[in-house]
Amino acid sequence: MTRIPRILLLGLAAVAGCEPTATTPNPPAPTIDAQLRSLIGNWGVVPIGAMPAQNPAQVELGRALFFDKILSGNRDIACATCHDASAALTDGRSLPVGTGGTGVAAARRLGPGRQFVPRSAPTLLNAGLGLYGMFWDQRLTGNQGQFTITPNVPIPQGLPNILSAQAMLPVLNRHEMRGKPGDLDVFGQPNELALLGDQQAVEVWNAVMTRLMAINQYVTMFQAAFPGSGNLGFGHAAQALAAFQMQEFTKTRTPFDRYLERDDAALTLPQKRGALLFFGKAQCSSCHNGPFLGGQSIANVGAPQIGPGGARQPGLDLGRGEQDNNDFYKFAFRVAPLRNVELTAPYFHSGALKTLDEVVHHYNDVTKSLTEFDPSRLDADVRPFYRGDAATVAAVLGTLDFRFRRPLNLSEAEMGDLVAFLKALTDPAARNLSAVVPASVPSGIQ
């Protein structure tokens, strides 16, 4: 019989995994980038491509209209008043001050007999990216030229995008732009827009166009923007406003977007740790997901109640519940998309929180945050409109989204990392928007 050498037997046993003393080394732990990319892949998050170039003549018409106070009944407020280029296209206030007010941005104050606009002015950064629903309660919905809003307004069909549909609406709102019956404009003339009834949307739009087409420069600009359109209406103005915003306000070249394009060095280590929390333990991505990190859903996140409220329950803003008459949606508001969120304080529909650190602490324990909210952090003029009584707090908590009913128990260090990640969602080009402001507007109003 042939004898097999012992050393060969040992070698064969090791290959077969039978050698008692053999060990298999543990695989290396996945890198933080591998962990993070694995998590991100679960939430439909992708880099956002460049905005297609818009019609230059429409962009320039939209620029003029955006900054021209002639669109308002009293000729005292423009789109840019509540969406200020120096405040990342918000106004920096908890609640906006519409027509009849004085001052600009965070220094703006109510005029005699006026009330606050009920909800904070959302930023217009990236508003043209194709979101399905708009406004804090997502009452405007639709796409492909078919748009509806609750309560019903006869929005012209065929508008090219939801942003142009949205641009039809502020001129109708008495608190925002139109004014109230009996108002005189800044030149002492009767406000003819305010005399029209609240159900006369088409007549209001026609009256605004009458103002615009009485100015030769606007006639020339409309003809250049819409050549061959014999019957120009406010829908054309809205389309130009949207084109301007899409061209100038789309800011998506953030460090996070570069990271999504496989640049591992685009995020710092604290930002990567924060992203791991965002897409994992902290559960932020359960609401803030998809290409825009939010914007497509609604939720009751326990935001403090501030402002004049809505119609169903005076003093309270029921959010989506105002239109649906459904308790399931009480106090539910749009989940905001998060790119450039660092620049767009204050936060929530009521503008209750002024820093990202406050926002992260709120989500760490929503019940505690709402119950112990300190109204002294609010601007002095809105403090009287804070509703923090036990019944209101209980009502908000009663329909709180299930995801926020238990504390997250994040450490201070973890919350700091989350804030660091949120700051990685800022496009540097969004920090200074002064170049979008024209030197003058066709009406000649300052």
Coordinates of C-alpha atoms in Angstrom, one line a residue:
M1 CA 0.0 0.0 0.0
T2 CA 1.2 3.5 -0.9
R3 CA 1.7 5.7 2.2
I4 CA 0.6 9.4 1.7
P5 CA 3.0 11.7 3.5
R6 CA 1.5 13.3 6.6
I7 CA 2.2 16.9 5.5
L8 CA 0.1 16.2 2.3
L9 CA -2.7 14.9 4.4
L10 CA -2.7 18.0 6.5
G11 CA -2.8 20.2 3.4
L12 CA -5.7 18.3 2.0
A13 CA -7.6 18.6 5.3
A14 CA -7.0 22.3 5.4
V15 CA -8.4 22.8 1.9
A16 CA -11.4 20.8 2.8
G17 CA -12.0 22.8 5.9
C18 CA -11.5 19.8 8.1
E19 CA -8.3 20.8 9.9
P20 CA -9.4 21.4 13.5
T21 CA -7.0 24.3 14.1
A22 CA -7.8 26.2 10.8
T23 CA -9.5 29.6 11.1
T24 CA -11.3 31.8 8.6
P25 CA -10.5 35.5 9.0
N26 CA -13.5 37.8 9.4
P27 CA -14.4 39.9 6.4
P28 CA -13.5 43.6 6.8
A29 CA -16.2 45.9 8.1
P30 CA -17.9 47.9 5.3
T31 CA -16.7 51.4 5.0
I32 CA -18.9 54.3 6.0
D33 CA -19.4 55.1 2.3
A34 CA -20.5 51.5 1.5
Q35 CA -22.9 51.6 4.5
L36 CA -24.3 55.0 3.4
R37 CA -24.7 54.1 -0.2
S38 CA -26.6 50.9 0.7
L39 CA -29.0 52.9 2.9
I40 CA -29.5 55.7 0.3
G41 CA -30.5 53.1 -2.3
N42 CA -33.6 52.2 -0.3
W43 CA -35.2 55.6 -0.6
G44 CA -35.3 56.6 -4.3
V45 CA -32.8 59.4 -3.8
V46 CA -30.9 60.4 -7.0
P47 CA -28.9 63.4 -8.2
I48 CA -31.0 66.1 -9.8
G49 CA -30.1 67.0 -13.3
A50 CA -29.8 70.5 -14.7
M51 CA -32.9 72.5 -15.4
P52 CA -33.6 72.8 -19.2
A53 CA -33.0 76.3 -20.5
Q54 CA -36.1 78.4 -20.5
N55 CA -37.3 80.8 -23.2
P56 CA -35.1 83.9 -22.6
A57 CA -37.9 86.4 -23.5
Q58 CA -40.3 84.7 -21.1
V59 CA -37.6 84.7 -18.4
E60 CA -37.1 88.4 -18.7
L61 CA -40.8 89.1 -18.7
G62 CA -41.2 86.9 -15.6
R63 CA -38.3 88.7 -13.9
A64 CA -40.1 92.0 -14.4
L65 CA -43.4 90.7 -13.2
F66 CA -41.9 89.0 -10.1
F67 CA -40.4 92.2 -8.8
D68 CA -43.2 94.6 -9.9
K69 CA -45.7 95.8 -7.3
I70 CA -48.2 96.6 -10.1
L71 CA -49.5 93.0 -9.7
S72 CA -50.9 93.9 -6.3
G73 CA -54.2 95.7 -5.8
N74 CA -52.6 98.5 -3.8
R75 CA -49.4 98.6 -5.8
D76 CA -47.5 98.1 -2.6
I77 CA -46.3 94.4 -2.7
A78 CA -44.6 92.2 -5.3
C79 CA -44.0 88.5 -5.4
A80 CA -40.5 89.3 -4.3
T81 CA -41.7 91.0 -1.1
C82 CA -42.5 87.7 0.5
H83 CA -40.0 85.7 -1.5
D84 CA -37.0 88.0 -1.0
A85 CA -33.7 87.3 -2.8
S86 CA -31.8 88.3 0.3
A87 CA -33.6 85.7 2.4
A88 CA -33.3 82.7 0.1
L89 CA -36.7 83.5 -1.4
T90 CA -38.5 83.4 1.9
D91 CA -39.2 86.5 4.0
G92 CA -37.4 85.4 7.2
R93 CA -40.6 85.8 9.2
S94 CA -42.7 83.3 11.0
L95 CA -45.8 84.6 9.3
P96 CA -45.8 86.9 6.2
V97 CA -47.1 90.4 6.1
G98 CA -49.0 91.0 2.9
T99 CA -50.6 94.0 1.3
G100 CA -50.9 97.1 3.5
G101 CA -47.7 96.4 5.4
T102 CA -44.5 98.3 5.7
G103 CA -40.8 97.3 5.5
V104 CA -39.1 94.4 3.8
A105 CA -38.2 90.8 4.7
A106 CA -37.9 90.1 8.4
A107 CA -38.4 93.8 9.2
R108 CA -41.8 94.0 7.5
R109 CA -44.7 94.9 9.8
L110 CA -48.5 94.8 9.6
G111 CA -50.4 97.9 8.5
P112 CA -53.5 99.2 10.3
G113 CA -56.4 96.8 10.2
R114 CA -54.4 94.0 8.5
Q115 CA -53.8 90.4 9.6
F116 CA -50.9 88.0 9.0
V117 CA -51.0 85.7 6.1
P118 CA -51.9 82.4 7.9
R119 CA -48.8 80.3 6.9
S120 CA -45.1 81.0 6.5
A121 CA -43.8 81.9 3.0
P122 CA -42.1 78.8 1.6
T123 CA -38.9 79.3 -0.3
L124 CA -39.2 79.3 -4.1
L125 CA -35.8 77.6 -4.5
N126 CA -36.3 74.5 -6.7
A127 CA -40.0 75.2 -6.9
G128 CA -39.9 74.4 -10.6
L129 CA -38.6 70.8 -10.3
G130 CA -42.0 69.2 -11.1
L131 CA -43.5 68.6 -7.7
Y132 CA -47.1 67.2 -7.9
G133 CA -48.6 69.3 -5.1
M134 CA -48.0 72.9 -3.9
F135 CA -48.8 75.1 -0.9
W136 CA -48.4 73.9 2.7
D137 CA -51.6 71.9 2.5
Q138 CA -51.0 70.7 -1.1
R139 CA -54.3 72.1 -2.1
L140 CA -53.0 72.7 -5.7
T141 CA -52.4 69.4 -7.5
G142 CA -52.1 68.2 -11.1
N143 CA -49.8 67.9 -14.0
Q144 CA -49.7 67.8 -17.8
G145 CA -51.8 71.0 -18.1
Q146 CA -54.7 69.8 -15.8
F147 CA -54.7 71.5 -12.4
T148 CA -57.2 71.7 -9.6
I149 CA -57.3 73.6 -6.3
T150 CA -59.5 73.4 -3.2
P151 CA -61.6 75.5 -2.9
N152 CA -62.1 75.5 -6.6
V153 CA -60.6 78.3 -8.8
P154 CA -61.0 78.2 -12.6
I155 CA -57.3 77.8 -13.3
P156 CA -56.8 77.9 -17.1
Q157 CA -56.1 74.4 -18.5
G158 CA -53.1 73.9 -20.7
L159 CA -50.6 75.7 -18.4
P160 CA -47.2 74.0 -18.9
N161 CA -46.4 73.2 -15.3
I162 CA -47.7 73.4 -11.8
L163 CA -45.5 76.4 -11.0
S164 CA -47.3 78.4 -13.6
A165 CA -50.7 77.2 -12.1
Q166 CA -49.5 78.4 -8.7
A167 CA -48.5 81.8 -10.1
M168 CA -52.2 82.4 -11.0
L169 CA -53.2 82.5 -7.3
P170 CA -51.5 85.1 -5.1
V171 CA -53.1 88.0 -7.0
L172 CA -56.5 86.7 -6.0
N173 CA -55.7 86.5 -2.2
R174 CA -56.9 89.6 -0.4
H175 CA -54.3 89.3 2.4
E176 CA -51.4 88.5 0.2
M177 CA -51.8 90.9 -2.8
R178 CA -55.3 92.0 -3.7
G179 CA -56.4 94.0 -0.8
K180 CA -59.9 94.7 0.7
P181 CA -62.8 96.8 -0.6
G182 CA -62.3 100.5 0.0
D183 CA -58.5 100.3 -0.2
L184 CA -56.6 103.1 -1.9
D185 CA -53.3 102.3 -3.6
V186 CA -50.0 104.0 -2.8
F187 CA -50.9 106.8 -5.2
G188 CA -54.2 107.5 -3.5
Q189 CA -56.3 105.8 -6.3
P190 CA -59.1 103.4 -5.7
N191 CA -58.0 99.7 -5.7
E192 CA -60.2 98.3 -8.5
L193 CA -59.0 94.7 -8.0
A194 CA -60.3 94.7 -4.4
L195 CA -63.8 95.8 -5.5
L196 CA -64.3 92.5 -7.4
G197 CA -65.9 89.6 -5.6
D198 CA -64.1 86.6 -4.2
Q199 CA -65.7 84.4 -6.9
Q200 CA -64.6 86.6 -9.7
A201 CA -61.2 85.1 -10.4
V202 CA -61.3 85.6 -14.1
E203 CA -62.3 89.2 -13.7
V204 CA -59.4 89.9 -11.3
W205 CA -56.9 88.3 -13.7
N206 CA -58.3 90.4 -16.6
A207 CA -58.1 93.6 -14.5
V208 CA -54.4 92.8 -13.7
M209 CA -53.7 92.4 -17.4
T210 CA -55.5 95.7 -18.2
R211 CA -52.9 97.3 -15.9
L212 CA -50.0 95.6 -17.5
M213 CA -51.0 96.2 -21.1
A214 CA -51.4 99.9 -20.4
I215 CA -47.6 100.0 -20.1
N216 CA -45.8 100.0 -23.5
Q217 CA -42.7 98.2 -22.2
Y218 CA -45.0 95.3 -21.0
V219 CA -46.7 95.2 -24.3
T220 CA -43.4 94.8 -26.0
M221 CA -42.2 92.1 -23.5
F222 CA -45.4 90.1 -23.8
Q223 CA -45.2 90.1 -27.6
A224 CA -41.6 89.0 -27.5
A225 CA -42.3 86.2 -25.0
F226 CA -45.5 85.0 -26.8
P227 CA -45.2 85.9 -30.4
G228 CA -48.4 85.2 -32.4
S229 CA -50.6 85.0 -29.3
G230 CA -53.4 87.3 -30.2
N231 CA -55.4 87.0 -26.9
L232 CA -52.9 87.5 -24.1
G233 CA -54.2 86.7 -20.6
F234 CA -52.8 86.4 -17.1
G235 CA -52.1 82.7 -17.9
H236 CA -49.3 84.0 -20.1
A237 CA -48.0 86.2 -17.2
A238 CA -48.1 83.1 -14.9
Q239 CA -46.2 81.1 -17.5
A240 CA -43.5 83.8 -17.7
L241 CA -43.3 83.9 -13.9
A242 CA -42.7 80.2 -13.8
A243 CA -40.1 80.3 -16.6
F244 CA -38.1 83.0 -14.6
Q245 CA -38.3 80.9 -11.4
M246 CA -37.2 77.7 -13.1
Q247 CA -34.3 79.4 -14.8
E248 CA -33.0 81.5 -11.9
F249 CA -34.1 79.7 -8.7
T250 CA -33.1 76.1 -9.4
K251 CA -30.1 75.4 -7.2
T252 CA -29.2 71.7 -6.9
R253 CA -25.4 71.5 -7.1
T254 CA -25.0 70.5 -3.5
P255 CA -22.3 68.5 -1.9
F256 CA -24.8 65.8 -1.4
D257 CA -25.7 65.7 -5.1
R258 CA -22.0 65.4 -5.9
Y259 CA -21.8 62.5 -3.4
L260 CA -24.7 60.8 -5.2
E261 CA -22.6 61.1 -8.3
R262 CA -20.0 58.9 -6.6
D263 CA -17.7 61.7 -5.3
D264 CA -16.9 60.2 -1.9
A265 CA -14.9 63.3 -0.9
A266 CA -17.9 65.6 -1.4
L267 CA -19.1 65.0 2.2
T268 CA -17.2 65.4 5.4
L269 CA -17.0 62.6 8.0
P270 CA -19.6 64.4 10.3
Q271 CA -21.9 64.9 7.3
K272 CA -21.6 61.2 6.4
R273 CA -22.4 60.2 10.0
G274 CA -25.4 62.5 9.9
A275 CA -26.5 61.0 6.6
L276 CA -26.3 57.5 8.1
L277 CA -28.6 58.7 10.8
F278 CA -30.9 60.5 8.4
F279 CA -31.4 57.4 6.3
G280 CA -31.3 55.0 9.2
K281 CA -31.8 55.4 13.0
A282 CA -33.3 58.9 12.9
Q283 CA -35.9 57.8 10.3
C284 CA -35.9 61.2 8.5
S285 CA -36.0 59.5 5.1
S286 CA -39.4 57.9 5.9
C287 CA -40.8 61.3 5.0
H288 CA -37.9 63.1 3.3
N289 CA -37.3 60.7 0.4
G290 CA -37.3 60.5 -3.4
P291 CA -35.3 62.8 -5.7
F292 CA -36.3 66.0 -3.8
L293 CA -35.9 64.6 -0.2
G294 CA -39.6 65.5 0.4
G295 CA -42.3 67.6 -1.2
Q296 CA -44.6 64.7 -2.2
S297 CA -46.4 63.9 1.0
I298 CA -48.1 65.4 4.0
A299 CA -47.8 64.6 7.8
N300 CA -48.6 66.0 11.2
V301 CA -45.2 66.6 12.7
G302 CA -46.4 68.3 15.8
A303 CA -45.6 71.9 14.7
P304 CA -46.7 74.6 17.1
Q305 CA -49.9 76.4 16.2
I306 CA -49.2 80.1 15.4
G307 CA -51.3 82.5 13.4
P308 CA -55.0 83.4 12.7
G309 CA -55.9 79.9 11.8
G310 CA -58.4 78.6 9.3
A311 CA -62.2 78.6 8.7
R312 CA -63.2 75.2 10.3
Q313 CA -62.0 75.9 13.8
P314 CA -61.2 79.6 14.3
G315 CA -57.7 80.1 15.7
L316 CA -56.5 76.7 14.6
D317 CA -54.9 75.8 11.3
L318 CA -56.0 72.2 10.5
G319 CA -53.7 72.0 7.5
R320 CA -54.9 69.5 5.0
G321 CA -57.8 68.9 7.3
E322 CA -59.2 72.3 6.4
Q323 CA -60.0 71.0 2.9
D324 CA -60.7 67.3 3.4
N325 CA -62.9 67.6 6.4
N326 CA -61.3 64.5 7.6
D327 CA -59.9 64.1 11.1
F328 CA -57.1 61.8 9.8
Y329 CA -55.5 64.9 8.1
K330 CA -56.0 67.3 10.9
F331 CA -52.8 69.4 11.4
A332 CA -51.1 67.7 8.5
F333 CA -48.9 69.8 6.3
R334 CA -46.6 69.3 3.3
V335 CA -43.3 67.6 3.9
A336 CA -40.9 70.2 2.7
P337 CA -38.1 69.2 0.2
L338 CA -34.8 69.7 1.9
R339 CA -32.2 71.0 -0.6
N340 CA -30.9 74.4 0.6
V341 CA -32.9 74.0 3.9
E342 CA -30.0 75.6 5.8
L343 CA -30.9 78.9 4.1
T344 CA -34.6 78.9 4.4
A345 CA -35.4 79.5 8.1
P346 CA -37.8 79.8 9.9
Y347 CA -39.2 76.3 9.6
F348 CA -42.6 74.5 9.5
H349 CA -45.8 75.9 8.2
S350 CA -46.0 78.3 11.2
G351 CA -42.4 79.4 11.1
A352 CA -42.1 78.3 14.7
L353 CA -38.4 77.2 14.8
K354 CA -35.6 79.4 13.7
T355 CA -32.6 77.1 13.4
L356 CA -31.9 73.6 12.1
D357 CA -30.6 72.7 15.6
E358 CA -34.1 73.5 17.0
V359 CA -35.7 71.4 14.2
V360 CA -33.6 68.3 14.9
H361 CA -34.2 68.6 18.7
H362 CA -38.0 68.9 17.9
Y363 CA -37.9 65.6 16.0
N364 CA -35.9 63.9 18.7
D365 CA -38.9 64.2 21.0
V366 CA -41.9 65.8 19.3
T367 CA -44.2 65.5 22.3
K368 CA -41.8 67.1 24.6
S369 CA -40.9 69.8 22.1
L370 CA -44.5 70.8 21.5
T371 CA -45.6 70.6 25.1
E372 CA -42.6 72.7 26.3
F373 CA -42.5 75.2 23.3
D374 CA -41.3 78.6 24.5
P375 CA -43.1 81.4 22.5
S376 CA -40.4 83.9 23.6
R377 CA -38.3 82.6 20.7
L378 CA -40.9 84.1 18.3
D379 CA -40.9 87.6 16.9
A380 CA -42.7 89.9 19.3
D381 CA -45.5 90.7 16.8
V382 CA -46.6 87.0 16.3
R383 CA -46.3 85.9 20.0
P384 CA -49.9 86.9 20.7
F385 CA -51.0 84.5 18.0
Y386 CA -49.3 81.4 19.5
R387 CA -51.8 78.8 20.6
G388 CA -50.2 76.7 23.3
D389 CA -53.1 75.9 25.6
A390 CA -53.5 72.3 26.8
A391 CA -56.5 71.7 24.6
T392 CA -54.7 72.8 21.4
V393 CA -51.6 70.8 22.2
A394 CA -53.7 67.7 23.0
A395 CA -55.5 68.2 19.7
V396 CA -52.3 68.4 17.7
L397 CA -50.8 65.4 19.5
G398 CA -54.1 63.5 19.0
T399 CA -53.4 63.1 15.3
L400 CA -49.6 63.1 15.4
D401 CA -48.1 60.9 12.7
F402 CA -47.2 57.5 14.2
R403 CA -43.5 58.0 13.3
F404 CA -43.2 60.8 15.9
R405 CA -45.0 59.4 18.9
R406 CA -41.9 58.0 20.5
P407 CA -38.6 59.8 21.2
L408 CA -35.7 59.0 18.9
N409 CA -33.2 59.2 21.9
L410 CA -30.5 60.7 19.8
S411 CA -27.4 62.0 21.6
E412 CA -26.3 65.7 21.3
A413 CA -23.4 64.5 19.1
E414 CA -25.7 62.6 16.8
M415 CA -28.0 65.6 16.5
G416 CA -25.0 67.7 15.6
D417 CA -24.1 65.3 12.9
L418 CA -27.6 65.5 11.5
V419 CA -27.4 69.2 11.3
A420 CA -24.0 68.9 9.5
F421 CA -25.6 66.6 6.9
L422 CA -28.5 69.0 6.4
K423 CA -26.0 71.8 5.6
A424 CA -24.5 69.5 3.0
L425 CA -27.8 70.0 1.1
T426 CA -26.9 73.6 0.3
D427 CA -25.9 74.7 -3.2
P428 CA -23.3 77.5 -2.8
A429 CA -25.0 79.4 -5.7
A430 CA -28.1 79.7 -3.5
R431 CA -26.3 81.8 -0.9
N432 CA -26.3 85.0 -2.9
L433 CA -29.2 85.6 -5.3
S434 CA -28.7 89.3 -5.8
A435 CA -27.9 88.9 -9.5
V436 CA -31.5 88.0 -10.2
V437 CA -32.8 91.4 -9.1
P438 CA -33.5 93.9 -11.9
A439 CA -32.4 97.5 -11.7
S440 CA -36.0 98.7 -12.3
V441 CA -39.4 97.4 -13.4
P442 CA -41.6 98.6 -16.3
S443 CA -44.2 100.2 -14.0
G444 CA -41.6 102.5 -12.6
I445 CA -42.8 101.7 -9.0
Q446 CA -39.8 101.4 -6.7

